[in-house]
Short mmCIF file of C-alpha atoms and ligand atoms in Angstrom, two decimals:
data_model
loop_
_atom_site.label_atom_id
_atom_site.label_comp_id
_atom_site.label_asym_id
_atom_site.label_seq_id
_atom_site.Cartn_x
_atom_site.Cartn_y
_atom_site.Cartn_z
CA MET A 207 -2.28 138.35 192.07
CA TYR A 208 -3.49 141.16 189.83
CA PHE A 209 -6.10 143.84 189.85
CA SER A 210 -8.37 144.82 187.05
CA VAL A 211 -7.59 148.11 185.31
CA PRO A 212 -9.51 150.34 182.94
CA VAL A 213 -7.56 148.96 179.99
CA ARG A 214 -9.42 150.67 177.20
CA GLY A 215 -8.75 154.09 178.74
CA ILE A 216 -5.06 153.39 179.10
CA LEU A 217 -4.78 152.10 175.54
CA GLU A 218 -6.61 155.05 174.01
CA ASP A 219 -4.35 157.42 175.90
CA MET A 220 -1.22 155.53 175.03
CA ASN A 221 -2.09 155.04 171.39
CA GLU A 222 -2.00 158.76 170.80
CA LYS A 223 1.42 159.35 172.24
CA THR A 224 4.98 158.63 171.30
CA LEU A 225 6.47 156.80 174.23
CA SER A 226 10.17 157.14 175.03
CA PHE A 227 12.24 154.66 176.96
CA PRO A 228 15.09 155.71 179.25
CA ASP A 229 18.66 155.99 177.99
CA GLY A 230 20.52 152.72 178.38
CA PHE A 231 17.36 150.61 178.12
CA PHE A 232 18.34 147.23 176.70
CA TRP A 233 16.78 146.17 173.41
CA GLY A 234 17.52 142.62 172.44
CA THR A 235 16.33 139.26 171.32
CA ALA A 236 16.63 135.92 173.10
CA SER A 237 17.53 132.40 172.02
CA ALA A 238 18.66 129.08 173.47
CA SER A 239 21.49 126.79 172.43
CA HIS A 240 19.49 123.63 171.75
CA GLN A 241 16.92 125.56 169.77
CA ILE A 242 19.32 127.26 167.37
CA GLU A 243 22.82 125.79 167.35
CA GLY A 244 22.38 122.35 165.80
CA HIS A 245 25.04 119.62 166.08
CA GLN A 246 24.06 118.70 169.63
CA HIS A 247 24.59 115.61 171.69
CA ASN A 248 22.60 116.01 174.88
CA ASN A 249 19.65 114.40 176.65
CA TRP A 250 17.18 116.10 174.27
CA SER A 251 18.92 115.01 171.08
CA GLU A 252 18.95 111.46 172.47
CA TRP A 253 15.26 111.73 173.26
CA GLU A 254 14.49 113.11 169.78
CA ASN A 255 16.11 110.04 168.28
CA SER A 256 14.71 107.51 170.73
CA SER A 257 12.38 104.81 169.45
CA LYS A 258 9.69 105.98 171.88
CA ARG A 259 9.71 109.49 170.43
CA LEU A 260 9.96 108.33 166.82
CA GLU A 261 7.01 106.01 167.32
CA GLU A 262 5.02 108.84 168.87
CA LEU A 263 5.68 111.02 165.81
CA LYS A 264 4.77 108.18 163.50
CA ARG A 265 1.49 107.61 165.35
CA LYS A 266 0.67 111.29 164.87
CA HIS A 267 1.68 111.11 161.17
CA LEU A 268 4.41 113.68 161.73
CA ASN A 269 7.68 113.83 159.85
CA PRO A 270 10.67 113.27 162.21
CA ALA A 271 12.74 115.70 160.10
CA ASP A 272 10.49 118.51 161.36
CA PHE A 273 11.11 117.58 164.97
CA THR A 274 14.85 117.30 165.30
CA SER A 275 17.49 119.69 166.63
CA GLU A 276 20.00 118.09 164.26
CA LEU A 277 20.77 121.36 162.47
CA ALA A 278 18.16 123.67 164.01
CA ALA A 279 19.10 127.18 162.78
CA ASN A 280 22.68 125.99 162.33
CA SER A 281 23.89 128.85 164.50
CA TRP A 282 26.94 126.92 165.71
CA GLU A 283 28.26 127.34 162.16
CA HIS A 284 26.70 130.78 161.59
CA LEU A 285 27.48 132.84 164.67
CA ASP A 286 28.74 135.75 162.56
CA ASP A 287 25.49 135.78 160.60
CA ASP A 288 23.57 135.91 163.87
CA ILE A 289 25.62 138.91 164.97
CA ALA A 290 24.86 140.58 161.64
CA CYS A 291 21.13 140.07 162.29
CA ILE A 292 21.42 141.51 165.79
CA LYS A 293 23.20 144.55 164.40
CA LYS A 294 20.54 145.07 161.73
CA LEU A 295 18.00 145.17 164.55
CA ASN A 296 20.01 148.01 166.18
CA ASN A 297 19.96 145.98 169.36
CA ASN A 298 22.29 146.74 172.25
CA ALA A 299 21.85 143.37 173.98
CA TYR A 300 21.46 139.67 173.16
CA ARG A 301 20.34 136.85 175.40
CA PHE A 302 21.57 133.38 174.47
CA SER A 303 22.40 130.20 176.32
CA VAL A 304 25.52 128.11 176.39
CA GLU A 305 25.31 124.36 175.96
CA TRP A 306 26.49 122.47 179.04
CA SER A 307 26.90 119.23 177.06
CA ARG A 308 29.33 120.96 174.67
CA ILE A 309 31.36 122.61 177.40
CA GLU A 310 31.55 119.50 179.60
CA PRO A 311 31.00 116.57 177.23
CA ARG A 312 32.31 114.08 179.79
CA GLU A 313 31.96 114.34 183.53
CA GLY A 314 34.67 116.71 184.79
CA VAL A 315 36.24 117.08 181.34
CA PHE A 316 35.89 120.53 179.81
CA ASP A 317 36.19 121.21 176.11
CA GLN A 318 38.43 124.26 175.86
CA ALA A 319 37.68 124.74 172.16
CA ALA A 320 33.94 125.01 172.87
CA ILE A 321 34.56 127.42 175.76
CA GLU A 322 36.81 129.49 173.53
CA LYS A 323 34.22 129.59 170.75
CA TYR A 324 31.58 130.96 173.13
CA HIS A 325 34.11 133.35 174.63
CA HIS A 326 35.01 134.64 171.20
CA PHE A 327 31.32 135.16 170.43
CA ILE A 328 30.92 137.10 173.68
CA LYS A 329 33.89 139.31 172.87
CA ARG A 330 32.54 139.93 169.38
CA LEU A 331 29.17 140.98 170.82
CA LYS A 332 30.89 143.31 173.29
CA ALA A 333 33.00 144.84 170.53
CA GLU A 334 29.79 145.63 168.62
CA GLY A 335 28.24 147.33 171.66
CA ILE A 336 25.88 144.40 172.29
CA GLU A 337 25.60 143.40 175.94
CA PRO A 338 25.52 139.60 176.36
CA PHE A 339 22.97 138.17 178.77
CA VAL A 340 24.19 134.60 179.14
CA THR A 341 21.92 131.77 180.26
CA LEU A 342 23.79 128.85 181.80
CA TRP A 343 21.01 126.29 181.65
CA HIS A 344 18.21 126.40 179.13
CA TRP A 345 16.87 122.89 179.73
CA THR A 346 19.36 120.51 178.10
CA ASN A 347 21.73 118.21 179.98
CA PRO A 348 24.98 116.46 179.18
CA VAL A 349 24.32 112.78 178.53
CA TRP A 350 26.57 111.70 181.42
CA LEU A 351 24.21 113.36 183.94
CA THR A 352 22.40 110.19 185.00
CA ASN A 353 18.82 110.87 186.08
CA GLY A 354 19.11 114.49 185.04
CA TRP A 355 18.04 117.02 187.64
CA GLU A 356 16.66 114.29 189.92
CA ASN A 357 20.26 113.40 190.70
CA PRO A 358 21.22 115.24 193.93
CA LYS A 359 24.79 115.57 192.66
CA VAL A 360 23.52 117.93 189.95
CA ILE A 361 23.85 120.85 192.35
CA ASP A 362 27.61 120.41 192.62
CA TYR A 363 27.99 119.47 188.97
CA PHE A 364 26.17 122.63 187.93
CA ALA A 365 28.31 124.71 190.31
CA ARG A 366 31.50 123.29 188.80
CA PHE A 367 30.30 123.94 185.25
CA THR A 368 29.21 127.47 186.23
CA GLU A 369 32.52 128.21 187.89
CA THR A 370 34.53 126.98 184.92
CA PHE A 371 32.57 128.93 182.36
CA VAL A 372 32.21 132.13 184.37
CA ARG A 373 35.96 132.22 185.06
CA ALA A 374 36.59 131.88 181.32
CA CYS A 375 34.33 134.84 180.45
CA PRO A 376 35.09 137.79 182.72
CA GLU A 377 33.46 140.21 180.23
CA VAL A 378 29.97 138.95 181.00
CA LYS A 379 28.04 141.20 183.35
CA PHE A 380 24.59 139.56 183.22
CA TRP A 381 24.19 135.88 184.04
CA ILE A 382 20.94 133.97 183.98
CA THR A 383 21.50 130.71 185.81
CA ILE A 384 18.40 128.80 184.76
CA ASN A 385 15.50 129.29 182.43
CA GLU A 386 11.88 128.87 183.56
CA PRO A 387 12.20 126.23 186.29
CA GLN A 388 8.43 125.84 186.55
CA VAL A 389 7.95 125.15 182.84
CA ILE A 390 10.65 122.53 182.37
CA THR A 391 9.67 120.65 185.53
CA SER A 392 5.95 120.57 184.85
CA LYS A 393 6.36 119.51 181.21
CA SER A 394 8.95 116.84 182.06
CA TYR A 395 7.73 115.46 185.39
CA LEU A 396 3.97 116.16 185.50
CA ALA A 397 2.75 116.29 181.91
CA ALA A 398 5.14 113.57 180.66
CA ALA A 399 5.52 115.59 177.47
CA TRP A 400 9.27 116.26 177.52
CA PRO A 401 12.17 114.07 178.51
CA PRO A 402 12.23 112.07 180.70
CA GLN A 403 8.41 112.02 180.17
CA LYS A 404 7.42 111.22 183.73
CA MET A 405 4.19 111.80 185.57
CA ASN A 406 5.53 111.87 189.09
CA PRO A 407 4.80 114.74 191.50
CA PHE A 408 7.57 113.60 193.85
CA ALA A 409 10.17 113.74 191.11
CA TYR A 410 8.72 117.12 190.09
CA LEU A 411 9.23 118.53 193.58
CA ARG A 412 12.68 116.97 193.92
CA VAL A 413 13.80 118.56 190.68
CA LEU A 414 12.35 121.94 191.62
CA ASN A 415 14.20 121.82 194.93
CA ASN A 416 17.43 120.87 193.20
CA LEU A 417 16.98 123.80 190.85
CA VAL A 418 16.52 126.16 193.80
CA LYS A 419 19.71 124.86 195.43
CA ALA A 420 21.65 124.84 192.16
CA HIS A 421 20.66 128.42 191.44
CA CYS A 422 21.68 129.64 194.89
CA GLN A 423 24.99 127.84 194.76
CA ALA A 424 25.72 129.13 191.25
CA PHE A 425 24.74 132.65 192.36
CA LYS A 426 27.35 132.53 195.12
CA LYS A 427 30.02 131.11 192.81
CA ILE A 428 29.45 133.81 190.21
CA LYS A 429 29.52 136.60 192.77
CA ALA A 430 32.74 135.21 194.27
CA ILE A 431 34.39 135.23 190.84
CA ASN A 432 33.03 138.58 189.68
CA GLY A 433 31.61 140.88 192.33
CA GLU A 434 30.30 143.21 189.62
CA ALA A 435 28.22 140.56 187.88
CA LYS A 436 24.42 140.64 188.05
CA VAL A 437 22.75 137.27 188.46
CA GLY A 438 19.14 136.14 188.16
CA ILE A 439 16.87 133.55 186.62
CA ALA A 440 14.48 133.80 183.68
CA HIS A 441 11.12 133.39 185.35
CA HIS A 442 7.98 132.35 183.49
CA GLN A 443 5.18 134.74 184.46
CA VAL A 444 1.66 133.56 183.67
CA CYS A 445 -1.41 135.77 183.67
CA PHE A 446 -4.10 133.69 185.42
CA GLU A 447 -7.78 134.38 185.32
CA GLY A 448 -10.43 132.46 187.25
CA ALA A 449 -13.44 131.36 185.19
CA GLY A 450 -15.76 133.02 187.70
CA GLY A 451 -17.04 132.49 191.22
CA PRO A 452 -15.23 132.44 194.55
CA ILE A 453 -13.68 128.98 194.18
CA ASN A 454 -12.07 129.87 190.90
CA ARG A 455 -10.89 133.12 192.43
CA LEU A 456 -9.21 131.08 195.14
CA MET A 457 -7.73 128.67 192.59
CA GLU A 458 -6.41 131.64 190.66
CA ASN A 459 -4.58 132.88 193.74
CA VAL A 460 -3.16 129.43 194.47
CA ALA A 461 -1.93 129.04 190.90
CA ASP A 462 -0.47 132.52 190.99
CA TRP A 463 1.38 131.75 194.22
CA TRP A 464 2.71 128.41 193.00
CA VAL A 465 3.59 129.25 189.40
CA ASN A 466 4.49 132.92 189.67
CA ARG A 467 5.96 133.31 193.11
CA TRP A 468 7.06 130.08 194.81
CA PHE A 469 10.41 129.73 193.06
CA LEU A 470 11.23 133.43 193.32
CA ASN A 471 10.42 133.31 197.03
CA GLN A 472 12.73 130.33 197.51
CA ILE A 473 15.69 132.12 195.95
CA LYS A 474 15.18 135.41 197.80
CA GLY A 475 18.54 136.96 198.62
CA CYS A 476 20.17 135.12 195.71
CA GLN A 477 19.12 137.35 192.83
CA ASP A 478 20.12 140.77 191.57
CA PHE A 479 17.31 141.00 189.04
CA ILE A 480 14.34 139.06 187.78
CA GLY A 481 14.18 137.98 184.15
CA VAL A 482 10.54 137.91 183.08
CA ASN A 483 9.33 135.62 180.30
CA TYR A 484 5.72 136.20 179.38
CA TYR A 485 3.51 134.22 176.98
CA PHE A 486 0.33 132.94 178.62
CA HIS A 487 -3.08 134.15 179.56
CA ASN A 488 -4.52 131.12 181.32
CA VAL A 489 -8.02 130.48 182.51
CA ILE A 490 -8.66 128.38 185.61
CA ASN A 491 -11.84 126.44 185.96
CA TYR A 492 -11.61 124.48 189.21
CA PHE A 493 -8.76 122.03 188.57
CA ARG A 494 -8.55 122.66 184.83
CA ILE A 495 -6.07 125.16 183.52
CA GLY A 496 -6.01 126.09 179.84
CA HIS A 497 -4.54 128.72 177.60
CA LYS A 498 -7.09 131.31 176.60
CA ASN A 499 -7.53 131.41 172.84
CA ARG A 500 -9.64 134.47 172.32
CA PRO A 501 -8.40 136.14 169.07
CA PRO A 502 -5.89 137.37 168.17
CA VAL A 503 -3.96 134.17 168.71
CA SER A 504 -0.50 133.05 167.67
CA ASP A 505 0.22 130.00 165.49
CA MET A 506 0.41 128.07 168.78
CA ASP A 507 -3.20 129.11 169.42
CA TRP A 508 -2.09 131.14 172.43
CA GLU A 509 -4.03 134.33 173.04
CA LEU A 510 -1.99 137.47 172.41
CA PHE A 511 -2.76 139.45 175.53
CA PRO A 512 -0.37 142.39 175.99
CA GLU A 513 -2.08 143.54 179.16
CA GLY A 514 -0.96 140.34 180.88
CA LEU A 515 2.64 141.51 180.68
CA TYR A 516 1.69 144.74 182.43
CA ARG A 517 -0.10 142.85 185.18
CA GLY A 518 2.86 140.54 185.69
CA LEU A 519 5.38 143.38 185.84
CA ARG A 520 3.24 145.22 188.33
CA ASP A 521 2.98 142.16 190.56
CA LEU A 522 6.72 141.50 190.41
CA LYS A 523 7.46 145.04 191.59
CA ALA A 524 6.93 143.68 195.10
CA TYR A 525 10.34 141.94 194.92
CA GLY A 526 12.07 145.33 194.74
CA LEU A 527 14.49 144.14 192.05
CA PRO A 528 15.20 145.42 188.56
CA LEU A 529 13.20 143.53 185.93
CA TYR A 530 14.34 142.56 182.45
CA ILE A 531 11.81 141.09 180.04
CA THR A 532 14.00 138.19 179.03
CA GLU A 533 11.41 136.65 176.66
CA HIS A 534 8.26 137.81 174.95
CA GLY A 535 7.12 136.78 171.52
CA LEU A 536 4.91 134.59 169.40
CA ALA A 537 4.84 131.97 166.69
CA ASP A 538 3.62 133.87 163.65
CA GLU A 539 4.87 132.48 160.37
CA LYS A 540 2.97 135.03 158.28
CA ASP A 541 4.07 137.90 160.53
CA ALA A 542 0.44 138.96 160.80
CA HIS A 543 0.53 140.05 164.45
CA ARG A 544 4.20 140.37 165.49
CA ALA A 545 4.68 144.13 164.96
CA TRP A 546 1.36 144.91 166.62
CA TYR A 547 2.08 142.56 169.50
CA ILE A 548 5.54 144.04 170.15
CA LYS A 549 4.30 147.61 170.07
CA GLU A 550 1.18 147.01 172.11
CA SER A 551 3.09 145.07 174.72
CA LEU A 552 5.73 147.78 174.92
CA ARG A 553 3.01 150.34 175.54
CA PHE A 554 1.99 148.29 178.53
CA VAL A 555 5.62 147.95 179.64
CA LYS A 556 5.94 151.72 179.51
CA GLN A 557 2.74 152.06 181.46
CA ALA A 558 4.19 149.83 184.19
CA MET A 559 7.42 151.85 184.17
CA ASP A 560 5.49 155.09 184.50
CA GLU A 561 3.83 153.57 187.55
CA GLY A 562 7.23 152.97 189.12
CA VAL A 563 8.11 149.45 187.98
CA ASP A 564 11.86 149.22 187.37
CA VAL A 565 12.01 147.60 183.91
CA ARG A 566 15.44 147.86 182.29
CA GLY A 567 15.26 145.86 179.09
CA TYR A 568 13.16 143.93 176.58
CA PHE A 569 14.29 140.79 174.73
CA HIS A 570 12.07 139.55 171.95
CA TRP A 571 11.73 135.79 171.52
CA SER A 572 13.23 135.08 169.14
CA LEU A 573 15.98 136.30 166.83
CA LEU A 574 15.54 133.36 164.44
CA ASP A 575 13.08 130.64 163.63
CA ASN A 576 14.18 127.74 165.79
CA LEU A 577 13.29 124.37 167.25
CA GLU A 578 10.22 124.94 169.39
CA TRP A 579 11.02 121.94 171.62
CA SER A 580 8.52 119.11 171.12
CA ASP A 581 6.60 121.29 168.62
CA GLY A 582 9.59 121.15 166.34
CA LEU A 583 10.67 123.41 163.51
CA LEU A 584 7.20 124.19 162.20
CA LYS A 585 6.41 126.96 164.69
CA LYS A 586 8.07 130.16 163.58
CA PHE A 587 9.02 132.49 166.42
CA GLY A 588 11.75 134.39 164.55
CA LEU A 589 12.11 137.99 163.55
CA TYR A 590 14.22 136.24 160.93
CA ALA A 591 13.11 133.19 158.96
CA ILE A 592 15.76 130.71 157.84
CA ASN A 593 16.44 129.37 154.39
CA ARG A 594 17.19 125.79 155.39
CA THR A 595 19.34 125.15 152.33
CA THR A 596 21.60 128.21 152.30
CA TRP A 597 21.12 129.10 156.01
CA GLU A 598 20.45 132.67 154.96
CA ARG A 599 18.62 134.66 157.62
CA LEU A 600 15.62 136.45 156.08
CA PRO A 601 14.03 139.31 158.00
CA ARG A 602 10.26 139.30 158.37
CA PRO A 603 8.64 142.75 157.99
CA SER A 604 8.29 143.12 161.78
CA ALA A 605 12.09 143.05 162.10
CA ALA A 606 12.20 146.54 160.59
CA VAL A 607 9.60 147.74 163.08
CA TYR A 608 11.59 146.37 166.00
CA ALA A 609 14.83 147.79 164.56
CA GLU A 610 13.23 151.25 164.44
CA ILE A 611 12.07 150.98 168.06
CA ALA A 612 15.55 149.97 169.18
CA LYS A 613 17.17 152.73 167.14
CA THR A 614 14.95 155.53 168.36
CA ASN A 615 14.42 154.17 171.87
CA ARG A 616 10.74 154.90 171.50
CA ILE A 617 7.45 153.67 170.12
C1 BGC B 140 11.08 129.06 176.52
C2 BGC B 140 11.59 129.01 175.11
C3 BGC B 140 10.43 128.68 174.18
C4 BGC B 140 9.42 129.80 174.27
C5 BGC B 140 8.22 129.66 173.34
C6 BGC B 140 9.76 129.79 176.67
O1 BGC B 140 8.98 129.14 177.60
O2 BGC B 140 12.06 129.60 177.37
O3 BGC B 140 12.62 128.07 175.04
O4 BGC B 140 10.81 128.47 172.87
O5 BGC B 140 8.93 129.82 175.59
O6 BGC B 140 7.45 128.58 173.69
#
């Protein structure tokens, strides 16, 4: 739920001032293994190459080469280049995910070389003064996981994978067990858009419940291994707005409860912080929910609505936990809005902090142009573009703006 605020007043006030963030505030970017690494063999890569998916692309006159994770940003071969980019941004943190299918390519068989490669990357980040925020599951499964997250055994499988990886990386302080449970489940089991492309509310609820249990079990495992570790999820916070009238107001509250609070309520007691991912300003008109597209919009046609982040942070204060903005960004190939959007959103973050919301970090999505899931490689979320022949990382102008913010700790 949110309350309306005299936005213009706040903005005018804020625009005039330099705003400083507290010492130790984390400035970072975020990414996910399937979207940047390339060289994957998981349920998504199988889906990308399935005849069903290829026919769908053909029907839409789309080129399959633009919709494959085959090489993505080729980060698996360019981890040092990624660190160089992070350093150029003056960031003191980086959120990335590890690929379960790489670490456990066969059921119960762990690939020590893959674990070591991630561990080395983590140690390199630490040595550079960059705090790793490690996501254990950002939506892709090993191919041996029959029925994916519908399989009740997934809870124990995920616990075993978590235990193995967490033991191998004692340096990691911040663990994010799962990314956006509400998004992956609704796209995969209600909208039939992502693998396994089902439209089945029962499967949707089963998977959500398995994710709740898997998170709680993983939370306990991590804490048992490293009592100092901080564990949470990356939660997708949506700014809902009813289209008018009492019924839509009611629908807005229901959507807010289900999308923004249900999962967090289920895992109460099993989280040290909340990771907040914010992208959407959605309008609800009875049973129809749509993204608002009032300008300015991103290349995804999503409204850029900085105030929505403020509203979300203020609502999440009720949980009494530290908040990290684990994702916030936009597809903007021409870099027309990115610098403005970052700065304006940070003004609202600061406003929330000044009102007592405990925000401790901001991670921009994303470091690099990457595979935007079923929207493929054509949507450019990166502070860095990629030369897909040389794999050179090329900063967009907004990268310098973000680097300055991170360096000075202020906007
Ligand atoms: C996801 C990312 C995705 C981003 C932009 C978030 O929901 O965690 O994987 O690329 O949004 O759509």
